XYZ file of C-alpha atoms in Angstrom:
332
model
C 85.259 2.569 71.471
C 81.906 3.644 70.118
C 81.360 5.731 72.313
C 84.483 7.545 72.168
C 84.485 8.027 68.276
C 80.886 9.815 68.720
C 82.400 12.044 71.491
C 85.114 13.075 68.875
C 82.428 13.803 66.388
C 80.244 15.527 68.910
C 83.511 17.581 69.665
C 83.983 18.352 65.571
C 80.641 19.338 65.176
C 80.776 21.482 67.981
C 84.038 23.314 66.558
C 83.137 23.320 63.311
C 79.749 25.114 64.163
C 81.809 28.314 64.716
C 81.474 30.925 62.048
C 83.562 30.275 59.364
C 84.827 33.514 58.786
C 85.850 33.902 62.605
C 89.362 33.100 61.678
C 88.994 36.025 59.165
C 92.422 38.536 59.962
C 90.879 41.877 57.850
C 88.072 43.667 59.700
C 85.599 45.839 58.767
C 87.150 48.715 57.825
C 85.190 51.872 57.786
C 86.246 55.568 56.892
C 85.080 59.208 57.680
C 86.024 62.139 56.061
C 85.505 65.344 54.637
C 83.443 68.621 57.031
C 80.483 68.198 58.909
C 78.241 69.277 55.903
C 79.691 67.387 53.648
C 80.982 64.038 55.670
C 81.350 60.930 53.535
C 80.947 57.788 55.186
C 83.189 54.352 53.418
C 83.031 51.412 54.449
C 84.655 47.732 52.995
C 83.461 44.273 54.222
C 86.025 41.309 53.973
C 84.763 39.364 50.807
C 84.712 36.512 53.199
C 81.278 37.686 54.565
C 78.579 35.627 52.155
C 76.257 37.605 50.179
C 73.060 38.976 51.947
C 75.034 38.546 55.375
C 76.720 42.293 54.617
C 76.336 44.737 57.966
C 74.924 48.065 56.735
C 76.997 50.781 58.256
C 75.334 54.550 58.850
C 75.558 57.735 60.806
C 73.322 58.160 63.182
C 72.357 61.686 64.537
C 73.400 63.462 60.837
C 70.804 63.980 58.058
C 71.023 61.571 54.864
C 72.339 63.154 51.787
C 73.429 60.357 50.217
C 71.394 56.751 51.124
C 73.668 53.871 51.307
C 73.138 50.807 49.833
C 74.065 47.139 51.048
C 77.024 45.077 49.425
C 81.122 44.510 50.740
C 81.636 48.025 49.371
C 79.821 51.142 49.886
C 79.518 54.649 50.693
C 76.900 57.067 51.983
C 77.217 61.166 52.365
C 75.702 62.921 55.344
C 74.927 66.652 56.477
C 75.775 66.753 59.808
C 76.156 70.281 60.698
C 72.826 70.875 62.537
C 74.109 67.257 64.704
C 75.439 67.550 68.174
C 79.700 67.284 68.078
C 79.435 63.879 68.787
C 77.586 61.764 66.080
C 77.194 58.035 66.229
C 78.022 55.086 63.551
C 75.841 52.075 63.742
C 76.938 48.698 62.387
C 73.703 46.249 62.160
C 74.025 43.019 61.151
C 71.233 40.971 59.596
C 72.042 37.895 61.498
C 75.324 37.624 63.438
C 78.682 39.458 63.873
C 81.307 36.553 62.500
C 83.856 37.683 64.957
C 84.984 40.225 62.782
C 86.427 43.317 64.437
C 85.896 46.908 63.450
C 88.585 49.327 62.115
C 87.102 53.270 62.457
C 89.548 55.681 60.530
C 88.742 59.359 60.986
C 90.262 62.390 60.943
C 93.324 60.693 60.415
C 93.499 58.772 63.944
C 92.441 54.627 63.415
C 90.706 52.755 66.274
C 89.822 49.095 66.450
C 86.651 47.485 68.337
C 85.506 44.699 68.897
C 83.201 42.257 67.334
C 80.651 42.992 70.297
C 80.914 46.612 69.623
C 77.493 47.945 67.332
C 77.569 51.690 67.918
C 80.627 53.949 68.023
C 80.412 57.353 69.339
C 82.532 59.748 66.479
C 83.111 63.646 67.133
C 83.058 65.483 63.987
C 84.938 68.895 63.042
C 83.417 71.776 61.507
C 86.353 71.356 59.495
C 88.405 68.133 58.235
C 91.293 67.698 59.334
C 94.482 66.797 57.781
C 95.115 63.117 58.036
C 98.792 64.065 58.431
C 97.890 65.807 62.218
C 96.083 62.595 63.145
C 98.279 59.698 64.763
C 97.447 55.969 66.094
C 96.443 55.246 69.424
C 98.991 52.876 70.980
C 96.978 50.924 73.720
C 94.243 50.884 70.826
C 97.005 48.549 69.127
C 97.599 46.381 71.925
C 93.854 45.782 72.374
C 93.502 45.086 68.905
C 96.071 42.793 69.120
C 94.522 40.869 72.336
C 90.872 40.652 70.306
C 92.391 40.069 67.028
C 94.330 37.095 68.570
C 91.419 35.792 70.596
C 88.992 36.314 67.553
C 91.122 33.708 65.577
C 90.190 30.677 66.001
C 93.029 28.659 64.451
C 95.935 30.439 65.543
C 94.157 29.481 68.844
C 94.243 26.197 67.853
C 97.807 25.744 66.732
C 98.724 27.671 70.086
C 96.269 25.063 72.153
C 97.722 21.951 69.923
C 101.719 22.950 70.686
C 100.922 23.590 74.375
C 99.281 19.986 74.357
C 102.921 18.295 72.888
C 104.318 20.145 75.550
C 102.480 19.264 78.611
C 101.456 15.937 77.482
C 105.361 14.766 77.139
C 107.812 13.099 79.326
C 109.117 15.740 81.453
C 111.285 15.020 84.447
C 110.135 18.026 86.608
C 107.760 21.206 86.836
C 110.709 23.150 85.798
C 111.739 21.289 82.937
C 108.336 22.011 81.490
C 107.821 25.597 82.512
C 111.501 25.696 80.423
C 109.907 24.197 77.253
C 107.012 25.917 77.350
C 108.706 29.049 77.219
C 110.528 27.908 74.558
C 107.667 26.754 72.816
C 106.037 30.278 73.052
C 108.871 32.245 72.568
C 109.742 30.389 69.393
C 106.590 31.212 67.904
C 107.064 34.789 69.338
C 110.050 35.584 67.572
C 109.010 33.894 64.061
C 106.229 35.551 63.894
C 107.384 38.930 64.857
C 109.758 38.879 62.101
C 107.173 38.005 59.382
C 104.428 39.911 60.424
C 107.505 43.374 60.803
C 108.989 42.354 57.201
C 105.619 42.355 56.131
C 104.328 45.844 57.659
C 107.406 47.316 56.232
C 106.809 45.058 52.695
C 109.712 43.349 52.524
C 107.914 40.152 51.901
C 104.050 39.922 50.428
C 102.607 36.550 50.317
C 98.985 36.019 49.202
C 96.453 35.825 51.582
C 94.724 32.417 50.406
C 97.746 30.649 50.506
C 99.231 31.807 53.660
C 95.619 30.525 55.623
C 95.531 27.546 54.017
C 99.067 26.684 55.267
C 97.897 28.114 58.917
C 95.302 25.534 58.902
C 97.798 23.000 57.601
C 99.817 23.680 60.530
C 96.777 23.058 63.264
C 96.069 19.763 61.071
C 100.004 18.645 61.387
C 100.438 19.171 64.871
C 96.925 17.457 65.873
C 98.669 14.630 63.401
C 101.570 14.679 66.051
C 98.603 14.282 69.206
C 97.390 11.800 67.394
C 99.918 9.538 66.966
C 101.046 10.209 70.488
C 104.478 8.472 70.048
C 106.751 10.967 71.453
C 109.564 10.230 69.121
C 108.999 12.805 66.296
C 110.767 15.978 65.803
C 107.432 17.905 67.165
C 107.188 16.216 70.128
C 111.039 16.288 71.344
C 111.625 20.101 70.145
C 108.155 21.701 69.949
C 109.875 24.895 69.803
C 111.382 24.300 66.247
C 107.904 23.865 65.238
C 106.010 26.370 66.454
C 108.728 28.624 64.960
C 108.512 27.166 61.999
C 105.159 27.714 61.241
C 105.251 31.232 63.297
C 106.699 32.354 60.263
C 103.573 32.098 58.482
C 101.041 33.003 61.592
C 103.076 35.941 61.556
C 102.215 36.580 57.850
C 98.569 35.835 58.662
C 98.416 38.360 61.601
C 99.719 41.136 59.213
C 96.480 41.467 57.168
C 94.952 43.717 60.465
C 97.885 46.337 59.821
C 97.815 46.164 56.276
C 94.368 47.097 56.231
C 95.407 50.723 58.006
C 97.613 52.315 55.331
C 100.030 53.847 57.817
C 102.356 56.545 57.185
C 106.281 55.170 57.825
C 106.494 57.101 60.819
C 103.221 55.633 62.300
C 104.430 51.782 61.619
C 106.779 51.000 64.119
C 104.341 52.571 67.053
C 101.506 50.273 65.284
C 103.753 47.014 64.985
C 105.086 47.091 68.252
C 101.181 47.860 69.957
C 99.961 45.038 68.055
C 102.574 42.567 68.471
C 102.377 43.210 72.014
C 98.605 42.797 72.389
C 99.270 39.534 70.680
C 101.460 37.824 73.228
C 99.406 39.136 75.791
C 96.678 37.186 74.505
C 98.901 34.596 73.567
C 100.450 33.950 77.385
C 97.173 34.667 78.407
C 95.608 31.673 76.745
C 98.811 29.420 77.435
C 98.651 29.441 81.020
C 94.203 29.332 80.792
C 95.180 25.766 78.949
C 97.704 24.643 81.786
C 94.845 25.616 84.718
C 92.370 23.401 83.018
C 95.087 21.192 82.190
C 96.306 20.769 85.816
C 92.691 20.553 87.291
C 91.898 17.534 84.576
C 94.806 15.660 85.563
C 93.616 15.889 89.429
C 89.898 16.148 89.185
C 88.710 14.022 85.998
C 89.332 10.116 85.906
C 92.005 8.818 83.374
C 89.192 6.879 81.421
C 87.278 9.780 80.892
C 90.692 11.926 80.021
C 91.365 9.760 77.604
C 88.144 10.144 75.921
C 88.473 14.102 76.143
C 91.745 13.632 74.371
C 90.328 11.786 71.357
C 87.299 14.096 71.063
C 89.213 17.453 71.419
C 92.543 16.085 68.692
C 90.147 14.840 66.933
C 87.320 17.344 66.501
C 90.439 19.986 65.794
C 91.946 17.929 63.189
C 88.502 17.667 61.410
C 88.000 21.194 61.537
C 91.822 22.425 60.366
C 91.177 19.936 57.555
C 87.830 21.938 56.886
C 89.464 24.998 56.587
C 92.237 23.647 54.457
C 89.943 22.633 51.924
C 88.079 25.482 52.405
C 91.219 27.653 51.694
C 92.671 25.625 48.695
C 89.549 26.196 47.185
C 90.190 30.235 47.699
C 93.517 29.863 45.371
């Protein structure tokens, strides 16, 4: 028994040495406008990033008219009319990237990267552009919507949790759980969808520190439900009613990305509908990665040692959703 309990805190430890802002939704949103001569560079950091851990965000390639200075909001002017078409903006961290992805908006088209991503090649125009004849890059949504759901950590979680209830319960066949499992997902599919659309569109506004701190109630609940192991509960016999119950908020959660863009109404449906399909991609995606290593467990590793995985994984994800609830409370 000793022995198990300092597995589950090696396993906490281990999870709760991720970043903490890598379950962060906003990214770093930077902005280029104005003519070559003349191009202003604008840039906001999510306040979540601690103080001195600020990227600083340049043009490289263009001549420095205005210097930028470090802090979550900030802007630098740049003459690049002597530059080649194709400039460069570099994003340098002073110690590590906290998973945060990046949101380029210029000349009225928006692209996301990824956290990975430190230098992004930009063509300038000898003259701006309206923002009206830019647009937004479709598969750019969908791959923001893979990263953006891989980059956070407790929707993860809460996904990994419910697909736990489902494949740990008493199912009579293969079939009965590839049924509830697609339940499961779809559930939180649709509830989510319809928050994070009535949101886009605002019809509903929650505020942010609320809505995460109820996220990571929901990964502390359902690791509750692994826990206790009883099969008996609501969670356990219909997983699907609550992962669509708390969909509803995820899907609140996920809308902070979009917000962040400012899109025109004619541009929101194309974005909603690229993101919310880079999202289940991800999302199946990571399902069916956590029923391979599921299956190969069962057949491969001994039930002792199982059983000790179990209590170090439910319980090193309980101690870290109950982290981040604190954390979040403390944000209100």
């Amino acid at each position: 028994m000793k022995g198990l309990f300092l597995l589950g805190m090696l396993a906490s430890w281990l999870l709760m040495s991720i970043p903490a802002a890598a379950h962060e939704g906003r990214p770093l949103l930077i902005e280029i406008s104005g003519p070559r001569a003349a191009s202003v560079l604008q840039w906001q950091v999510p306040p979540v990033i601690p103080r001195g851990a600020e990227p600083s965000v340049s043009l490289v390639g263009c001549t420095t008219l205005l210097k930028p200075q470090p802090g979550l909001l900030g802007q630098s002017e740049y003459d690049c009319s002597d530059a080649a078409q194709a400039v460069e903006v570099l994003v340098h961290w002073p110690t590590v990237n906290p998973a945060l992805s990046t949101l380029l908006k210029t000349q009225g088209v928006s692209r996301f990267y990824g956290p990975e991503t430190t230098r992004i090649p930009v063509e300038l125009y000898t003259v701006a552009r309206s923002p009206d004849s830019g647009g937004v890059d479709f598969l750019s949504f969908v791959s923001t919507g893979v990263m953006h759901l891989a980059g956070g950590i407790d929707h993860l979680l809460f996904i990994f949790a419910m697909t736990l209830i489902v494949v740990r319960g008493h199912l009579a066949s293969r079939r009965e759980l590839l049924g509830r499992l697609l339940w499961m997902v779809s559930g939180f599919t649709v509830a989510h969808s319809v928050t994070l659309g009535l949101s886009v569109y605002d019809r509903i506004t929650l505020p942010a520190a609320p809505t995460e701190a109820v996220i990571a109630l929901s990964v502390f609940f359902v690791c509750i439900e692994l826990a206790r192991s009883d099969g008996d509960t609501l969670t356990w016999r219909y997983p699907a009613l609550t992962s669509s119950a708390f969909g509803l908020l995820h899907g609140l959660g996920f809308a902070g990305v979009l917000k962040e863009l400012g899109l025109q109404d004619e541009q929101r449906l194309l974005g909603l509908l690229g993101f919310n399909i880079g999202v289940e991609i991800g999302q199946l995606a990571f399902v069916l990665l956590v029923c391979i290593v599921f299956g190969v467990c069962v057949r491969a590793v001994p039930v002792l040692l199982r059983q000790a995985l179990n209590i170090a994984v439910v319980y090193g994800m309980g101690a870290v959703s109950a982290m981040w609830l604190l954390e979040r409370v403390g944000a209100f």
